[in-house]
């Protein structure tokens, strides 16, 4: 096992524990993966993000064949689809965080942009967020739904399920997932109140200055 892979395993454990301890994940909910030179590392099925063992993190090939570690998360199809369609993806974070999941259950949100530009950082770190139709957890159809997006979205909300966020590495994916959850919390708090969103010009300026993932 390479030094870089060991470091990524430790990063997955450290950041997963941080998410768990701060309430972004409960029980055995959620899964995190990261790309390595010869495959994908992903948290094992039915494991708690708060109590991972770096040596037991599952390793699979890019086509999903199990190589080592515990059995991979049943959501591997979802993760694999992001790596296939967004070559710049270095990590994928899927959580059941409270407020983002609450938004995923609302019937009136815009399915093509379900996290509107409320703050600069959601624009800079997350971008447009697509609502993806419900399928049961672990269904291979989830991968098909992600592939159908042709890599256009770095983050999605799975209807009645929760957020999936990607990044160029594990840290950036976790930071983006946190930003999405905090923005979702603000949106839930502001429901029914007159709300000022960033303008198209504001969004364009942010993208021009800071770029986008």
PDB file of C-alpha atoms in Angstrom:
ATOM      1  CA  UNK A   1       0.000   0.000   0.000  1.00  0.00           C
ATOM      2  CA  UNK A   2       1.473   3.368  -1.009  1.00  0.00           C
ATOM      3  CA  UNK A   3       2.184   6.244   1.359  1.00  0.00           C
ATOM      4  CA  UNK A   4      -0.360   8.411  -0.467  1.00  0.00           C
ATOM      5  CA  UNK A   5      -3.067   5.753  -0.113  1.00  0.00           C
ATOM      6  CA  UNK A   6      -2.338   5.433   3.601  1.00  0.00           C
ATOM      7  CA  UNK A   7      -2.673   9.190   3.958  1.00  0.00           C
ATOM      8  CA  UNK A   8      -6.017   9.197   2.124  1.00  0.00           C
ATOM      9  CA  UNK A   9      -7.300   6.395   4.357  1.00  0.00           C
ATOM     10  CA  UNK A  10      -6.334   8.413   7.426  1.00  0.00           C
ATOM     11  CA  UNK A  11      -7.996  11.515   5.948  1.00  0.00           C
ATOM     12  CA  UNK A  12     -11.223   9.584   5.363  1.00  0.00           C
ATOM     13  CA  UNK A  13     -11.227   8.396   8.985  1.00  0.00           C
ATOM     14  CA  UNK A  14     -10.385  11.827  10.413  1.00  0.00           C
ATOM     15  CA  UNK A  15     -12.901  13.808   8.372  1.00  0.00           C
ATOM     16  CA  UNK A  16     -15.629  11.181   8.717  1.00  0.00           C
ATOM     17  CA  UNK A  17     -15.244  11.282  12.493  1.00  0.00           C
ATOM     18  CA  UNK A  18     -15.457  15.074  12.427  1.00  0.00           C
ATOM     19  CA  UNK A  19     -18.693  14.956  10.419  1.00  0.00           C
ATOM     20  CA  UNK A  20     -20.152  12.355  12.774  1.00  0.00           C
ATOM     21  CA  UNK A  21     -19.213  14.211  15.945  1.00  0.00           C
ATOM     22  CA  UNK A  22     -20.777  17.430  14.626  1.00  0.00           C
ATOM     23  CA  UNK A  23     -24.060  15.758  13.724  1.00  0.00           C
ATOM     24  CA  UNK A  24     -23.754  15.651   9.939  1.00  0.00           C
ATOM     25  CA  UNK A  25     -24.213  11.873  10.126  1.00  0.00           C
ATOM     26  CA  UNK A  26     -25.925   9.563  12.621  1.00  0.00           C
ATOM     27  CA  UNK A  27     -25.806   5.814  13.196  1.00  0.00           C
ATOM     28  CA  UNK A  28     -24.452   4.053  10.130  1.00  0.00           C
ATOM     29  CA  UNK A  29     -25.847   6.651   7.709  1.00  0.00           C
ATOM     30  CA  UNK A  30     -23.692   8.172   5.002  1.00  0.00           C
ATOM     31  CA  UNK A  31     -20.678   7.044   2.997  1.00  0.00           C
ATOM     32  CA  UNK A  32     -17.484   8.617   1.724  1.00  0.00           C
ATOM     33  CA  UNK A  33     -15.120   7.621  -1.061  1.00  0.00           C
ATOM     34  CA  UNK A  34     -11.850   8.839  -2.522  1.00  0.00           C
ATOM     35  CA  UNK A  35     -10.019   8.052  -5.737  1.00  0.00           C
ATOM     36  CA  UNK A  36      -6.576   6.431  -5.637  1.00  0.00           C
ATOM     37  CA  UNK A  37      -4.250   5.492  -8.485  1.00  0.00           C
ATOM     38  CA  UNK A  38      -5.508   1.930  -8.817  1.00  0.00           C
ATOM     39  CA  UNK A  39      -9.129   2.222  -7.731  1.00  0.00           C
ATOM     40  CA  UNK A  40     -11.528   3.761  -5.233  1.00  0.00           C
ATOM     41  CA  UNK A  41     -11.504   3.715  -1.434  1.00  0.00           C
ATOM     42  CA  UNK A  42     -14.988   3.730   0.112  1.00  0.00           C
ATOM     43  CA  UNK A  43     -16.382   3.378   3.602  1.00  0.00           C
ATOM     44  CA  UNK A  44     -17.763  -0.113   4.320  1.00  0.00           C
ATOM     45  CA  UNK A  45     -21.454  -0.953   4.316  1.00  0.00           C
ATOM     46  CA  UNK A  46     -23.256  -0.548   7.660  1.00  0.00           C
ATOM     47  CA  UNK A  47     -20.296   1.281   9.182  1.00  0.00           C
ATOM     48  CA  UNK A  48     -20.513   4.422  11.305  1.00  0.00           C
ATOM     49  CA  UNK A  49     -18.601   7.428  10.021  1.00  0.00           C
ATOM     50  CA  UNK A  50     -17.578   8.068  13.619  1.00  0.00           C
ATOM     51  CA  UNK A  51     -15.794   4.767  14.161  1.00  0.00           C
ATOM     52  CA  UNK A  52     -13.907   3.802  11.009  1.00  0.00           C
ATOM     53  CA  UNK A  53     -10.736   1.701  10.893  1.00  0.00           C
ATOM     54  CA  UNK A  54      -8.369   2.851   8.107  1.00  0.00           C
ATOM     55  CA  UNK A  55      -7.282  -0.733   7.448  1.00  0.00           C
ATOM     56  CA  UNK A  56     -10.859  -1.910   6.960  1.00  0.00           C
ATOM     57  CA  UNK A  57     -11.896   0.764   4.471  1.00  0.00           C
ATOM     58  CA  UNK A  58     -12.997  -1.010   1.316  1.00  0.00           C
ATOM     59  CA  UNK A  59     -10.990  -0.788  -1.884  1.00  0.00           C
ATOM     60  CA  UNK A  60     -12.628  -1.433  -5.245  1.00  0.00           C
ATOM     61  CA  UNK A  61     -11.552  -1.162  -8.864  1.00  0.00           C
ATOM     62  CA  UNK A  62     -12.913   1.679 -10.988  1.00  0.00           C
ATOM     63  CA  UNK A  63     -15.562  -0.724 -12.303  1.00  0.00           C
ATOM     64  CA  UNK A  64     -16.621  -1.657  -8.759  1.00  0.00           C
ATOM     65  CA  UNK A  65     -14.878  -5.010  -8.190  1.00  0.00           C
ATOM     66  CA  UNK A  66     -14.026  -5.527  -4.524  1.00  0.00           C
ATOM     67  CA  UNK A  67     -10.270  -5.765  -3.938  1.00  0.00           C
ATOM     68  CA  UNK A  68      -9.710  -5.546  -0.196  1.00  0.00           C
ATOM     69  CA  UNK A  69     -11.082  -4.387   3.134  1.00  0.00           C
ATOM     70  CA  UNK A  70     -14.628  -4.816   4.389  1.00  0.00           C
ATOM     71  CA  UNK A  71     -17.575  -5.047   2.010  1.00  0.00           C
ATOM     72  CA  UNK A  72     -18.078  -1.680   0.257  1.00  0.00           C
ATOM     73  CA  UNK A  73     -21.033   0.611   0.850  1.00  0.00           C
ATOM     74  CA  UNK A  74     -24.149  -0.416  -1.030  1.00  0.00           C
ATOM     75  CA  UNK A  75     -24.061   3.087  -2.568  1.00  0.00           C
ATOM     76  CA  UNK A  76     -20.899   2.275  -4.540  1.00  0.00           C
ATOM     77  CA  UNK A  77     -22.891   2.577  -7.796  1.00  0.00           C
ATOM     78  CA  UNK A  78     -23.652   6.198  -6.954  1.00  0.00           C
ATOM     79  CA  UNK A  79     -20.029   7.046  -6.222  1.00  0.00           C
ATOM     80  CA  UNK A  80     -18.716   5.202  -9.259  1.00  0.00           C
ATOM     81  CA  UNK A  81     -21.011   7.185 -11.561  1.00  0.00           C
ATOM     82  CA  UNK A  82     -19.536  10.491 -10.389  1.00  0.00           C
ATOM     83  CA  UNK A  83     -15.975   9.297 -11.000  1.00  0.00           C
ATOM     84  CA  UNK A  84     -16.991   8.120 -14.472  1.00  0.00           C
ATOM     85  CA  UNK A  85     -18.717  11.341 -15.539  1.00  0.00           C
ATOM     86  CA  UNK A  86     -16.615  13.979 -13.750  1.00  0.00           C
ATOM     87  CA  UNK A  87     -12.936  13.090 -14.289  1.00  0.00           C
ATOM     88  CA  UNK A  88     -11.872  15.895 -11.953  1.00  0.00           C
ATOM     89  CA  UNK A  89     -13.607  14.163  -9.034  1.00  0.00           C
ATOM     90  CA  UNK A  90     -11.224  13.072  -6.294  1.00  0.00           C
ATOM     91  CA  UNK A  91     -13.771  12.307  -3.582  1.00  0.00           C
ATOM     92  CA  UNK A  92     -17.512  11.839  -3.046  1.00  0.00           C
ATOM     93  CA  UNK A  93     -19.417  12.516   0.191  1.00  0.00           C
ATOM     94  CA  UNK A  94     -22.961  11.232   0.722  1.00  0.00           C
ATOM     95  CA  UNK A  95     -24.679  12.304   3.930  1.00  0.00           C
ATOM     96  CA  UNK A  96     -28.153  12.235   5.454  1.00  0.00           C
ATOM     97  CA  UNK A  97     -27.608  15.652   7.023  1.00  0.00           C
ATOM     98  CA  UNK A  98     -30.834  17.000   8.492  1.00  0.00           C
ATOM     99  CA  UNK A  99     -31.602  20.190   6.600  1.00  0.00           C
ATOM    100  CA  UNK A 100     -30.384  19.100   3.165  1.00  0.00           C
ATOM    101  CA  UNK A 101     -32.424  15.917   3.543  1.00  0.00           C
ATOM    102  CA  UNK A 102     -35.433  18.001   4.608  1.00  0.00           C
ATOM    103  CA  UNK A 103     -35.131  20.046   1.409  1.00  0.00           C
ATOM    104  CA  UNK A 104     -34.941  16.834  -0.618  1.00  0.00           C
ATOM    105  CA  UNK A 105     -38.404  15.928   0.712  1.00  0.00           C
ATOM    106  CA  UNK A 106     -40.120  19.175  -0.330  1.00  0.00           C
ATOM    107  CA  UNK A 107     -42.387  18.940  -3.347  1.00  0.00           C
ATOM    108  CA  UNK A 108     -42.068  22.537  -4.556  1.00  0.00           C
ATOM    109  CA  UNK A 109     -38.297  23.009  -4.845  1.00  0.00           C
ATOM    110  CA  UNK A 110     -36.777  23.656  -8.264  1.00  0.00           C
ATOM    111  CA  UNK A 111     -35.415  20.253  -9.363  1.00  0.00           C
ATOM    112  CA  UNK A 112     -32.785  21.877 -11.582  1.00  0.00           C
ATOM    113  CA  UNK A 113     -31.491  24.300  -8.942  1.00  0.00           C
ATOM    114  CA  UNK A 114     -32.692  23.173  -5.539  1.00  0.00           C
ATOM    115  CA  UNK A 115     -30.096  25.146  -3.551  1.00  0.00           C
ATOM    116  CA  UNK A 116     -30.500  28.758  -4.766  1.00  0.00           C
ATOM    117  CA  UNK A 117     -27.612  31.274  -4.512  1.00  0.00           C
ATOM    118  CA  UNK A 118     -28.247  32.492  -0.988  1.00  0.00           C
ATOM    119  CA  UNK A 119     -24.614  33.116  -0.011  1.00  0.00           C
ATOM    120  CA  UNK A 120     -21.331  33.556  -1.877  1.00  0.00           C
ATOM    121  CA  UNK A 121     -19.835  30.366  -0.490  1.00  0.00           C
ATOM    122  CA  UNK A 122     -22.555  28.039  -1.700  1.00  0.00           C
ATOM    123  CA  UNK A 123     -21.923  29.431  -5.186  1.00  0.00           C
ATOM    124  CA  UNK A 124     -18.147  29.089  -4.843  1.00  0.00           C
ATOM    125  CA  UNK A 125     -18.000  25.666  -3.189  1.00  0.00           C
ATOM    126  CA  UNK A 126     -21.131  23.856  -4.345  1.00  0.00           C
ATOM    127  CA  UNK A 127     -22.633  25.449  -7.458  1.00  0.00           C
ATOM    128  CA  UNK A 128     -25.960  24.386  -8.928  1.00  0.00           C
ATOM    129  CA  UNK A 129     -27.565  21.402  -7.216  1.00  0.00           C
ATOM    130  CA  UNK A 130     -29.842  18.990  -9.066  1.00  0.00           C
ATOM    131  CA  UNK A 131     -32.685  17.044  -7.429  1.00  0.00           C
ATOM    132  CA  UNK A 132     -32.403  13.403  -8.513  1.00  0.00           C
ATOM    133  CA  UNK A 133     -35.490  11.180  -8.585  1.00  0.00           C
ATOM    134  CA  UNK A 134     -35.964   8.771  -5.690  1.00  0.00           C
ATOM    135  CA  UNK A 135     -34.671   5.219  -5.928  1.00  0.00           C
ATOM    136  CA  UNK A 136     -34.153   2.899  -2.975  1.00  0.00           C
ATOM    137  CA  UNK A 137     -30.746   3.066  -1.281  1.00  0.00           C
ATOM    138  CA  UNK A 138     -28.261   0.759  -2.993  1.00  0.00           C
ATOM    139  CA  UNK A 139     -30.239   0.506  -6.234  1.00  0.00           C
ATOM    140  CA  UNK A 140     -27.945   0.463  -9.279  1.00  0.00           C
ATOM    141  CA  UNK A 141     -30.411   2.846 -10.958  1.00  0.00           C
ATOM    142  CA  UNK A 142     -28.921   5.631  -8.830  1.00  0.00           C
ATOM    143  CA  UNK A 143     -25.747   5.341 -10.872  1.00  0.00           C
ATOM    144  CA  UNK A 144     -27.738   5.537 -14.095  1.00  0.00           C
ATOM    145  CA  UNK A 145     -29.455   8.728 -12.900  1.00  0.00           C
ATOM    146  CA  UNK A 146     -26.092  10.330 -12.118  1.00  0.00           C
ATOM    147  CA  UNK A 147     -24.592   9.278 -15.448  1.00  0.00           C
ATOM    148  CA  UNK A 148     -27.595  10.855 -17.211  1.00  0.00           C
ATOM    149  CA  UNK A 149     -26.481  14.240 -15.841  1.00  0.00           C
ATOM    150  CA  UNK A 150     -23.325  14.050 -18.017  1.00  0.00           C
ATOM    151  CA  UNK A 151     -21.076  15.475 -15.319  1.00  0.00           C
ATOM    152  CA  UNK A 152     -22.873  18.836 -15.206  1.00  0.00           C
ATOM    153  CA  UNK A 153     -23.379  18.882 -11.437  1.00  0.00           C
ATOM    154  CA  UNK A 154     -20.786  18.594  -8.668  1.00  0.00           C
ATOM    155  CA  UNK A 155     -23.569  18.059  -6.125  1.00  0.00           C
ATOM    156  CA  UNK A 156     -27.060  16.591  -6.107  1.00  0.00           C
ATOM    157  CA  UNK A 157     -29.890  16.002  -3.677  1.00  0.00           C
ATOM    158  CA  UNK A 158     -31.308  12.496  -3.798  1.00  0.00           C
ATOM    159  CA  UNK A 159     -35.069  12.905  -3.391  1.00  0.00           C
ATOM    160  CA  UNK A 160     -36.242  11.880   0.100  1.00  0.00           C
ATOM    161  CA  UNK A 161     -32.726  10.679   0.872  1.00  0.00           C
ATOM    162  CA  UNK A 162     -30.005  13.316   1.140  1.00  0.00           C
ATOM    163  CA  UNK A 163     -27.064  15.144  -0.457  1.00  0.00           C
ATOM    164  CA  UNK A 164     -24.187  13.782  -2.522  1.00  0.00           C
ATOM    165  CA  UNK A 165     -21.288  16.193  -2.986  1.00  0.00           C
ATOM    166  CA  UNK A 166     -18.035  15.818  -4.901  1.00  0.00           C
ATOM    167  CA  UNK A 167     -14.683  17.558  -4.722  1.00  0.00           C
ATOM    168  CA  UNK A 168     -11.204  17.463  -6.188  1.00  0.00           C
ATOM    169  CA  UNK A 169     -10.033  15.807  -2.955  1.00  0.00           C
ATOM    170  CA  UNK A 170     -11.518  14.542   0.291  1.00  0.00           C
ATOM    171  CA  UNK A 171     -11.163  17.856   2.148  1.00  0.00           C
ATOM    172  CA  UNK A 172     -12.830  19.950  -0.543  1.00  0.00           C
ATOM    173  CA  UNK A 173     -15.690  17.450  -0.870  1.00  0.00           C
ATOM    174  CA  UNK A 174     -16.297  17.519   2.892  1.00  0.00           C
ATOM    175  CA  UNK A 175     -16.135  21.324   3.014  1.00  0.00           C
ATOM    176  CA  UNK A 176     -18.631  21.535   0.155  1.00  0.00           C
ATOM    177  CA  UNK A 177     -20.962  19.070   1.890  1.00  0.00           C
ATOM    178  CA  UNK A 178     -20.810  21.189   5.038  1.00  0.00           C
ATOM    179  CA  UNK A 179     -21.523  24.352   3.040  1.00  0.00           C
ATOM    180  CA  UNK A 180     -24.507  22.707   1.350  1.00  0.00           C
ATOM    181  CA  UNK A 181     -25.949  21.609   4.706  1.00  0.00           C
ATOM    182  CA  UNK A 182     -25.513  25.046   6.276  1.00  0.00           C
ATOM    183  CA  UNK A 183     -27.160  26.700   3.271  1.00  0.00           C
ATOM    184  CA  UNK A 184     -30.022  24.212   3.456  1.00  0.00           C
ATOM    185  CA  UNK A 185     -30.405  25.105   7.133  1.00  0.00           C
ATOM    186  CA  UNK A 186     -30.670  28.792   6.241  1.00  0.00           C
ATOM    187  CA  UNK A 187     -33.223  28.033   3.536  1.00  0.00           C
ATOM    188  CA  UNK A 188     -35.374  26.075   5.984  1.00  0.00           C
ATOM    189  CA  UNK A 189     -35.111  28.895   8.554  1.00  0.00           C
ATOM    190  CA  UNK A 190     -36.069  31.509   5.954  1.00  0.00           C
ATOM    191  CA  UNK A 191     -39.058  29.652   4.502  1.00  0.00           C
ATOM    192  CA  UNK A 192     -42.058  31.966   4.298  1.00  0.00           C
ATOM    193  CA  UNK A 193     -39.955  35.108   4.773  1.00  0.00           C
ATOM    194  CA  UNK A 194     -39.062  37.628   2.049  1.00  0.00           C
ATOM    195  CA  UNK A 195     -35.573  36.531   1.041  1.00  0.00           C
ATOM    196  CA  UNK A 196     -32.903  38.314  -0.997  1.00  0.00           C
ATOM    197  CA  UNK A 197     -30.892  35.941  -3.191  1.00  0.00           C
ATOM    198  CA  UNK A 198     -27.674  36.834  -4.955  1.00  0.00           C
ATOM    199  CA  UNK A 199     -28.332  38.292  -8.391  1.00  0.00           C
ATOM    200  CA  UNK A 200     -27.217  36.726 -11.653  1.00  0.00           C
ATOM    201  CA  UNK A 201     -24.546  39.428 -11.800  1.00  0.00           C
ATOM    202  CA  UNK A 202     -23.334  38.541  -8.299  1.00  0.00           C
ATOM    203  CA  UNK A 203     -23.104  34.868  -9.247  1.00  0.00           C
ATOM    204  CA  UNK A 204     -21.286  35.630 -12.504  1.00  0.00           C
ATOM    205  CA  UNK A 205     -18.737  37.777 -10.652  1.00  0.00           C
ATOM    206  CA  UNK A 206     -18.057  35.016  -8.113  1.00  0.00           C
ATOM    207  CA  UNK A 207     -17.517  32.489 -10.870  1.00  0.00           C
ATOM    208  CA  UNK A 208     -15.269  34.885 -12.770  1.00  0.00           C
ATOM    209  CA  UNK A 209     -13.090  35.659  -9.751  1.00  0.00           C
ATOM    210  CA  UNK A 210     -13.027  32.293  -8.007  1.00  0.00           C
ATOM    211  CA  UNK A 211     -13.824  29.870 -10.815  1.00  0.00           C
ATOM    212  CA  UNK A 212     -15.828  26.742 -10.164  1.00  0.00           C
ATOM    213  CA  UNK A 213     -15.172  23.118  -9.506  1.00  0.00           C
TER     214      UNK A 213
END
